[in-house]
């Protein structure tokens, strides 16, 4: 081309000397053109390329690419784009109705699409209620009754192939035409939940999209495939929502469970991703690793559906596996919670591209391929369920009858749970029971059960003879031995232990000891309508779960408050007396206080339902006087949580969630690499979660100096190893080699390796500790034993004084869940909490996670005590 231009120049009107300039111009133009025509690797495919070719599609229904401006898989869809397309479909299709079931912490909408044939729409509510009535009665339904599918996607935000597949599935259900679609929608109902975790999905979409170039990079080392901290797997507070189906700590789970119980679907799907070098997994998994309360028929039906997934992948030549890995034991997972309710929960795991394209042992893995596989199993779920529809319909009615028989034939009539001295924890548990549709009765007379007395109007009785028998059995289980000891997640979640409430199993022979009445009501805290302005001081107990929240609100309002190191009895303005335990909060009116103290205190106390008492005098009948040096000022804390790469995002998130939503404390989160600079900002408390820490020597020196000058350093779980290595905490941790030495390997084979590894773990079990309730870290506790949730096999050697170890595991500490007897013996009577004074400051170590998944209410206050009551440790 350039030669032709030169020849043309020599015969043109331009002189010969001008030809080089023409050539130069041509080169520049050519370079410009070449820059614009470099091939772009767009990835992704139009929606119909993902879908069956034997189905026609209504041209009036907009495709995802026509609305979003890109093919599915070309970019990671953001949640706002996802919801926008779902609304467009609902506007254009008479098969779809859409509702907002809730909002996330970041105020994103939680959508649920109800999809069925237009002819069913006028009868949708009667279809639902007929199904629920059948579930409640156990009556066998007619063959023409609808199957109800709950298709849920991407509860882990950085496992996005599910939510991206939901775009195609929604289009398929809205636009598909033909016998296959008619068979599905004329006689059944599909509930589509396109994003279980909108906040995490959006976080990861931003990460993957911001690192995508014009050319896709498959290198696993590239930044696109190495997600930053915190990951998009989690929700706003960095919780794993797939562990929250039972715990319901978050609005996403609360909204989903409400819809689950509203519909009680026959099948619920849960689409995930796993390691890039894997293939594709679908249940049933390992039969022996299911929850024992799940019927065997559930697994049999799951196997029947699996045959259709296998057939679909065989046809496409895809690699997959099924009857191995992944357990179905923990009731709080998306594939297990439905199983305890007569639904068939199905876990799908797709190898993850963790971006747009990544190398794997099976070749380059494209994002579009991961989406296609999730679509394949979504469609095979429909096909398999319709082929087995009579068996699935019969299963739900049989499930109800079998559940009733189990409750009738068992030795247990129910469980009784007492309030203890903390209505906050008790009411939180009641709220959880109600959300799970668990019925309970109020104990109307004092009842003696299992060597405990449960007081009238301060305890509930939960009969097992109800629809939720299986779930009730699960959440009050104290099982410690199991057929299969390999757990993918925790092995116990006993609700009464989690909330640190007294409870007892009620055997059928003891049912007469429990007195309930239909009109009985739980006793509520006595709250003052108004507090007298003439009081010498005001005070409230530290026992209530929300006492730290009341204290924090007062501190932020500039109220001068004090805490009592010792118990005392006080004279009240109403001429009565009241005993206040250690840690109780006192507000002397003689100190400088805000002008609106009375209204502020009354308003906040009533909102939190905490009784506040008006003291008549500073002279107390027993215990410290109000002006005593043992009643110390509490100043507003400034708390720093250490985060960043290497630190457990789950544990930092749990602490953040507790401070933020249950205490009202605005804690700062600072990445460990920036901790050194932050130390000059006046923090009073610094908290280390589990993690791998790599602080510089300068930062470590500055941190230790900060402690010696009066700071409070708090560590949890593996952070204690770091504290010990730097001699901040006087603690001696048992070496991993010593733990390994407890297990004899002489007669084992290579095939025993995984089982041995499982035996060395503490797989989320409940351990009992003896606690010193006179110690500031246990102010507000009334019992001398406490159920702690243990998720690691870290053991602290046992040779510390009672003044530095206010909590030790008991001699037989395992209460519920699995732990090998060798580990139980090793852990018995070792410290659970350790403190070391350093100069004017103190270092505190918790062996366990005090905030586990926002569910273990019973140990939450240990962290608040480390913040607000730590002045007594210096």
PDB file of N, CA, C and O in Angstrom, residues 79-126:
ATOM      1  N   UNK A  79     -24.908  -5.604  41.036  1.00  0.00           N
ATOM      2  CA  UNK A  79     -26.238  -5.887  41.562  1.00  0.00           C
ATOM      3  C   UNK A  79     -27.274  -4.908  41.029  1.00  0.00           C
ATOM      4  O   UNK A  79     -28.423  -5.300  40.754  1.00  0.00           O
ATOM      5  N   UNK A  80     -26.913  -3.650  40.859  1.00  0.00           N
ATOM      6  CA  UNK A  80     -27.883  -2.686  40.325  1.00  0.00           C
ATOM      7  C   UNK A  80     -28.274  -3.040  38.899  1.00  0.00           C
ATOM      8  O   UNK A  80     -29.430  -2.867  38.493  1.00  0.00           O
ATOM      9  N   UNK A  81     -27.323  -3.575  38.106  1.00  0.00           N
ATOM     10  CA  UNK A  81     -27.648  -4.014  36.754  1.00  0.00           C
ATOM     11  C   UNK A  81     -28.561  -5.244  36.798  1.00  0.00           C
ATOM     12  O   UNK A  81     -29.508  -5.366  36.019  1.00  0.00           O
ATOM     13  N   UNK A  82     -28.265  -6.143  37.720  1.00  0.00           N
ATOM     14  CA  UNK A  82     -29.057  -7.359  37.866  1.00  0.00           C
ATOM     15  C   UNK A  82     -30.504  -7.029  38.210  1.00  0.00           C
ATOM     16  O   UNK A  82     -31.446  -7.541  37.590  1.00  0.00           O
ATOM     17  N   UNK A  83     -30.699  -6.172  39.196  1.00  0.00           N
ATOM     18  CA  UNK A  83     -32.066  -5.830  39.600  1.00  0.00           C
ATOM     19  C   UNK A  83     -32.781  -5.027  38.511  1.00  0.00           C
ATOM     20  O   UNK A  83     -33.989  -5.179  38.327  1.00  0.00           O
ATOM     21  N   UNK A  84     -32.020  -4.199  37.804  1.00  0.00           N
ATOM     22  CA  UNK A  84     -32.638  -3.429  36.715  1.00  0.00           C
ATOM     23  C   UNK A  84     -33.195  -4.364  35.655  1.00  0.00           C
ATOM     24  O   UNK A  84     -34.343  -4.198  35.199  1.00  0.00           O
ATOM     25  N   UNK A  85     -32.414  -5.379  35.291  1.00  0.00           N
ATOM     26  CA  UNK A  85     -32.895  -6.297  34.254  1.00  0.00           C
ATOM     27  C   UNK A  85     -34.091  -7.101  34.755  1.00  0.00           C
ATOM     28  O   UNK A  85     -35.043  -7.355  33.999  1.00  0.00           O
ATOM     29  N   UNK A  86     -34.074  -7.499  36.018  1.00  0.00           N
ATOM     30  CA  UNK A  86     -35.206  -8.254  36.554  1.00  0.00           C
ATOM     31  C   UNK A  86     -36.478  -7.406  36.525  1.00  0.00           C
ATOM     32  O   UNK A  86     -37.578  -7.906  36.254  1.00  0.00           O
ATOM     33  N   UNK A  87     -36.356  -6.116  36.768  1.00  0.00           N
ATOM     34  CA  UNK A  87     -37.521  -5.235  36.718  1.00  0.00           C
ATOM     35  C   UNK A  87     -38.023  -5.076  35.279  1.00  0.00           C
ATOM     36  O   UNK A  87     -39.237  -5.017  35.030  1.00  0.00           O
ATOM     37  N   UNK A  88     -37.072  -5.004  34.353  1.00  0.00           N
ATOM     38  CA  UNK A  88     -37.467  -4.920  32.941  1.00  0.00           C
ATOM     39  C   UNK A  88     -38.251  -6.163  32.540  1.00  0.00           C
ATOM     40  O   UNK A  88     -39.292  -6.081  31.870  1.00  0.00           O
ATOM     41  N   UNK A  89     -37.772  -7.337  32.951  1.00  0.00           N
ATOM     42  CA  UNK A  89     -38.484  -8.573  32.637  1.00  0.00           C
ATOM     43  C   UNK A  89     -39.884  -8.567  33.250  1.00  0.00           C
ATOM     44  O   UNK A  89     -40.859  -8.969  32.609  1.00  0.00           O
ATOM     45  N   UNK A  90     -39.979  -8.149  34.508  1.00  0.00           N
ATOM     46  CA  UNK A  90     -41.279  -8.130  35.178  1.00  0.00           C
ATOM     47  C   UNK A  90     -42.244  -7.190  34.468  1.00  0.00           C
ATOM     48  O   UNK A  90     -43.459  -7.457  34.403  1.00  0.00           O
ATOM     49  N   UNK A  91     -41.717  -6.113  33.921  1.00  0.00           N
ATOM     50  CA  UNK A  91     -42.560  -5.150  33.190  1.00  0.00           C
ATOM     51  C   UNK A  91     -43.038  -5.711  31.849  1.00  0.00           C
ATOM     52  O   UNK A  91     -44.102  -5.326  31.364  1.00  0.00           O
ATOM     53  N   UNK A  92     -42.244  -6.593  31.240  1.00  0.00           N
ATOM     54  CA  UNK A  92     -42.550  -7.079  29.888  1.00  0.00           C
ATOM     55  C   UNK A  92     -43.182  -8.467  29.872  1.00  0.00           C
ATOM     56  O   UNK A  92     -43.666  -8.899  28.812  1.00  0.00           O
ATOM     57  N   UNK A  93     -43.166  -9.184  30.982  1.00  0.00           N
ATOM     58  CA  UNK A  93     -43.665 -10.558  30.985  1.00  0.00           C
ATOM     59  C   UNK A  93     -44.832 -10.714  31.947  1.00  0.00           C
ATOM     60  O   UNK A  93     -44.750 -10.300  33.107  1.00  0.00           O
ATOM     61  N   UNK A  94     -45.906 -11.325  31.448  1.00  0.00           N
ATOM     62  CA  UNK A  94     -47.058 -11.576  32.315  1.00  0.00           C
ATOM     63  C   UNK A  94     -46.885 -12.858  33.112  1.00  0.00           C
ATOM     64  O   UNK A  94     -47.805 -13.295  33.820  1.00  0.00           O
ATOM     65  N   UNK A  95     -45.692 -13.475  33.016  1.00  0.00           N
ATOM     66  CA  UNK A  95     -45.404 -14.648  33.828  1.00  0.00           C
ATOM     67  C   UNK A  95     -44.750 -14.280  35.157  1.00  0.00           C
ATOM     68  O   UNK A  95     -44.672 -15.120  36.061  1.00  0.00           O
ATOM     69  N   UNK A  96     -44.279 -13.046  35.266  1.00  0.00           N
ATOM     70  CA  UNK A  96     -43.411 -12.674  36.392  1.00  0.00           C
ATOM     71  C   UNK A  96     -44.051 -11.611  37.260  1.00  0.00           C
ATOM     72  O   UNK A  96     -44.561 -10.600  36.765  1.00  0.00           O
ATOM     73  N   UNK A  97     -44.007 -11.848  38.559  1.00  0.00           N
ATOM     74  CA  UNK A  97     -44.269 -10.782  39.531  1.00  0.00           C
ATOM     75  C   UNK A  97     -43.018 -10.628  40.380  1.00  0.00           C
ATOM     76  O   UNK A  97     -42.305 -11.600  40.637  1.00  0.00           O
ATOM     77  N   UNK A  98     -42.738  -9.425  40.800  1.00  0.00           N
ATOM     78  CA  UNK A  98     -41.488  -9.125  41.502  1.00  0.00           C
ATOM     79  C   UNK A  98     -41.812  -8.417  42.800  1.00  0.00           C
ATOM     80  O   UNK A  98     -42.678  -7.537  42.846  1.00  0.00           O
ATOM     81  N   UNK A  99     -41.114  -8.807  43.851  1.00  0.00           N
ATOM     82  CA  UNK A  99     -41.283  -8.117  45.132  1.00  0.00           C
ATOM     83  C   UNK A  99     -39.932  -7.879  45.788  1.00  0.00           C
ATOM     84  O   UNK A  99     -38.984  -8.648  45.593  1.00  0.00           O
ATOM     85  N   UNK A 100     -39.860  -6.796  46.544  1.00  0.00           N
ATOM     86  CA  UNK A 100     -38.682  -6.492  47.347  1.00  0.00           C
ATOM     87  C   UNK A 100     -38.942  -7.086  48.721  1.00  0.00           C
ATOM     88  O   UNK A 100     -39.848  -6.650  49.436  1.00  0.00           O
ATOM     89  N   UNK A 101     -38.151  -8.075  49.091  1.00  0.00           N
ATOM     90  CA  UNK A 101     -38.386  -8.776  50.359  1.00  0.00           C
ATOM     91  C   UNK A 101     -37.618  -8.165  51.523  1.00  0.00           C
ATOM     92  O   UNK A 101     -37.866  -8.498  52.679  1.00  0.00           O
ATOM     93  N   UNK A 102     -36.678  -7.283  51.238  1.00  0.00           N
ATOM     94  CA  UNK A 102     -35.883  -6.650  52.282  1.00  0.00           C
ATOM     95  C   UNK A 102     -34.764  -5.848  51.658  1.00  0.00           C
ATOM     96  O   UNK A 102     -34.703  -5.672  50.430  1.00  0.00           O
ATOM     97  N   UNK A 103     -33.889  -5.351  52.507  1.00  0.00           N
ATOM     98  CA  UNK A 103     -32.735  -4.595  52.026  1.00  0.00           C
ATOM     99  C   UNK A 103     -31.498  -5.025  52.812  1.00  0.00           C
ATOM    100  O   UNK A 103     -31.592  -5.412  53.975  1.00  0.00           O
ATOM    101  N   UNK A 104     -30.362  -4.941  52.166  1.00  0.00           N
ATOM    102  CA  UNK A 104     -29.105  -5.325  52.796  1.00  0.00           C
ATOM    103  C   UNK A 104     -28.615  -4.210  53.716  1.00  0.00           C
ATOM    104  O   UNK A 104     -29.204  -3.127  53.790  1.00  0.00           O
ATOM    105  N   UNK A 105     -27.506  -4.471  54.387  1.00  0.00           N
ATOM    106  CA  UNK A 105     -26.902  -3.434  55.223  1.00  0.00           C
ATOM    107  C   UNK A 105     -26.560  -2.200  54.399  1.00  0.00           C
ATOM    108  O   UNK A 105     -26.618  -1.076  54.902  1.00  0.00           O
ATOM    109  N   UNK A 106     -26.192  -2.412  53.132  1.00  0.00           N
ATOM    110  CA  UNK A 106     -25.822  -1.286  52.263  1.00  0.00           C
ATOM    111  C   UNK A 106     -27.021  -0.772  51.476  1.00  0.00           C
ATOM    112  O   UNK A 106     -26.859  -0.065  50.485  1.00  0.00           O
ATOM    113  N   UNK A 107     -28.218  -1.147  51.919  1.00  0.00           N
ATOM    114  CA  UNK A 107     -29.485  -0.646  51.385  1.00  0.00           C
ATOM    115  C   UNK A 107     -29.773  -1.127  49.972  1.00  0.00           C
ATOM    116  O   UNK A 107     -30.532  -0.496  49.231  1.00  0.00           O
ATOM    117  N   UNK A 108     -29.179  -2.242  49.578  1.00  0.00           N
ATOM    118  CA  UNK A 108     -29.510  -2.821  48.279  1.00  0.00           C
ATOM    119  C   UNK A 108     -30.773  -3.682  48.418  1.00  0.00           C
ATOM    120  O   UNK A 108     -30.982  -4.344  49.425  1.00  0.00           O
ATOM    121  N   UNK A 109     -31.551  -3.698  47.368  1.00  0.00           N
ATOM    122  CA  UNK A 109     -32.808  -4.448  47.393  1.00  0.00           C
ATOM    123  C   UNK A 109     -32.558  -5.954  47.317  1.00  0.00           C
ATOM    124  O   UNK A 109     -31.696  -6.423  46.574  1.00  0.00           O
ATOM    125  N   UNK A 110     -33.352  -6.682  48.083  1.00  0.00           N
ATOM    126  CA  UNK A 110     -33.409  -8.131  47.980  1.00  0.00           C
ATOM    127  C   UNK A 110     -34.661  -8.464  47.187  1.00  0.00           C
ATOM    128  O   UNK A 110     -35.783  -8.183  47.621  1.00  0.00           O
ATOM    129  N   UNK A 111     -34.473  -9.046  46.009  1.00  0.00           N
ATOM    130  CA  UNK A 111     -35.591  -9.301  45.109  1.00  0.00           C
ATOM    131  C   UNK A 111     -35.980 -10.773  45.123  1.00  0.00           C
ATOM    132  O   UNK A 111     -35.138 -11.658  45.280  1.00  0.00           O
ATOM    133  N   UNK A 112     -37.266 -11.013  44.925  1.00  0.00           N
ATOM    134  CA  UNK A 112     -37.760 -12.363  44.696  1.00  0.00           C
ATOM    135  C   UNK A 112     -38.757 -12.295  43.555  1.00  0.00           C
ATOM    136  O   UNK A 112     -39.727 -11.536  43.599  1.00  0.00           O
ATOM    137  N   UNK A 113     -38.500 -13.092  42.514  1.00  0.00           N
ATOM    138  CA  UNK A 113     -39.388 -13.163  41.369  1.00  0.00           C
ATOM    139  C   UNK A 113     -40.238 -14.424  41.488  1.00  0.00           C
ATOM    140  O   UNK A 113     -39.710 -15.511  41.743  1.00  0.00           O
ATOM    141  N   UNK A 114     -41.531 -14.280  41.336  1.00  0.00           N
ATOM    142  CA  UNK A 114     -42.441 -15.418  41.294  1.00  0.00           C
ATOM    143  C   UNK A 114     -42.837 -15.615  39.842  1.00  0.00           C
ATOM    144  O   UNK A 114     -43.409 -14.719  39.216  1.00  0.00           O
ATOM    145  N   UNK A 115     -42.513 -16.797  39.295  1.00  0.00           N
ATOM    146  CA  UNK A 115     -42.673 -17.031  37.861  1.00  0.00           C
ATOM    147  C   UNK A 115     -43.552 -18.261  37.655  1.00  0.00           C
ATOM    148  O   UNK A 115     -43.271 -19.341  38.171  1.00  0.00           O
ATOM    149  N   UNK A 116     -44.626 -18.085  36.894  1.00  0.00           N
ATOM    150  CA  UNK A 116     -45.534 -19.183  36.572  1.00  0.00           C
ATOM    151  C   UNK A 116     -46.345 -18.778  35.354  1.00  0.00           C
ATOM    152  O   UNK A 116     -46.222 -17.647  34.851  1.00  0.00           O
ATOM    153  N   UNK A 117     -47.162 -19.685  34.859  1.00  0.00           N
ATOM    154  CA  UNK A 117     -47.985 -19.385  33.687  1.00  0.00           C
ATOM    155  C   UNK A 117     -48.970 -18.268  34.013  1.00  0.00           C
ATOM    156  O   UNK A 117     -49.478 -18.181  35.134  1.00  0.00           O
ATOM    157  N   UNK A 118     -49.260 -17.396  33.041  1.00  0.00           N
ATOM    158  CA  UNK A 118     -50.210 -16.295  33.294  1.00  0.00           C
ATOM    159  C   UNK A 118     -51.548 -16.790  33.823  1.00  0.00           C
ATOM    160  O   UNK A 118     -52.185 -16.107  34.639  1.00  0.00           O
ATOM    161  N   UNK A 119     -51.983 -17.969  33.394  1.00  0.00           N
ATOM    162  CA  UNK A 119     -53.276 -18.491  33.858  1.00  0.00           C
ATOM    163  C   UNK A 119     -53.279 -18.798  35.350  1.00  0.00           C
ATOM    164  O   UNK A 119     -54.353 -18.866  35.972  1.00  0.00           O
ATOM    165  N   UNK A 120     -52.092 -18.972  35.933  1.00  0.00           N
ATOM    166  CA  UNK A 120     -52.007 -19.262  37.371  1.00  0.00           C
ATOM    167  C   UNK A 120     -52.010 -18.009  38.235  1.00  0.00           C
ATOM    168  O   UNK A 120     -52.235 -18.103  39.446  1.00  0.00           O
ATOM    169  N   UNK A 121     -51.767 -16.883  37.620  1.00  0.00           N
ATOM    170  CA  UNK A 121     -51.541 -15.676  38.417  1.00  0.00           C
ATOM    171  C   UNK A 121     -52.730 -15.307  39.305  1.00  0.00           C
ATOM    172  O   UNK A 121     -52.534 -14.959  40.470  1.00  0.00           O
ATOM    173  N   UNK A 122     -53.961 -15.394  38.825  1.00  0.00           N
ATOM    174  CA  UNK A 122     -55.075 -15.049  39.731  1.00  0.00           C
ATOM    175  C   UNK A 122     -55.202 -16.001  40.916  1.00  0.00           C
ATOM    176  O   UNK A 122     -55.804 -15.644  41.937  1.00  0.00           O
ATOM    177  N   UNK A 123     -54.619 -17.203  40.771  1.00  0.00           N
ATOM    178  CA  UNK A 123     -54.791 -18.220  41.818  1.00  0.00           C
ATOM    179  C   UNK A 123     -53.511 -18.456  42.613  1.00  0.00           C
ATOM    180  O   UNK A 123     -53.437 -19.425  43.370  1.00  0.00           O
ATOM    181  N   UNK A 124     -52.519 -17.611  42.435  1.00  0.00           N
ATOM    182  CA  UNK A 124     -51.205 -17.886  43.018  1.00  0.00           C
ATOM    183  C   UNK A 124     -51.272 -17.989  44.539  1.00  0.00           C
ATOM    184  O   UNK A 124     -50.634 -18.860  45.145  1.00  0.00           O
ATOM    185  N   UNK A 125     -52.059 -17.133  45.170  1.00  0.00           N
ATOM    186  CA  UNK A 125     -52.128 -17.163  46.633  1.00  0.00           C
ATOM    187  C   UNK A 125     -52.860 -18.404  47.124  1.00  0.00           C
ATOM    188  O   UNK A 125     -52.458 -19.019  48.116  1.00  0.00           O
ATOM    189  N   UNK A 126     -53.911 -18.801  46.428  1.00  0.00           N
ATOM    190  CA  UNK A 126     -54.628 -20.008  46.832  1.00  0.00           C
ATOM    191  C   UNK A 126     -53.769 -21.247  46.596  1.00  0.00           C
ATOM    192  O   UNK A 126     -53.835 -22.211  47.383  1.00  0.00           O
TER     193      UNK A 126
END
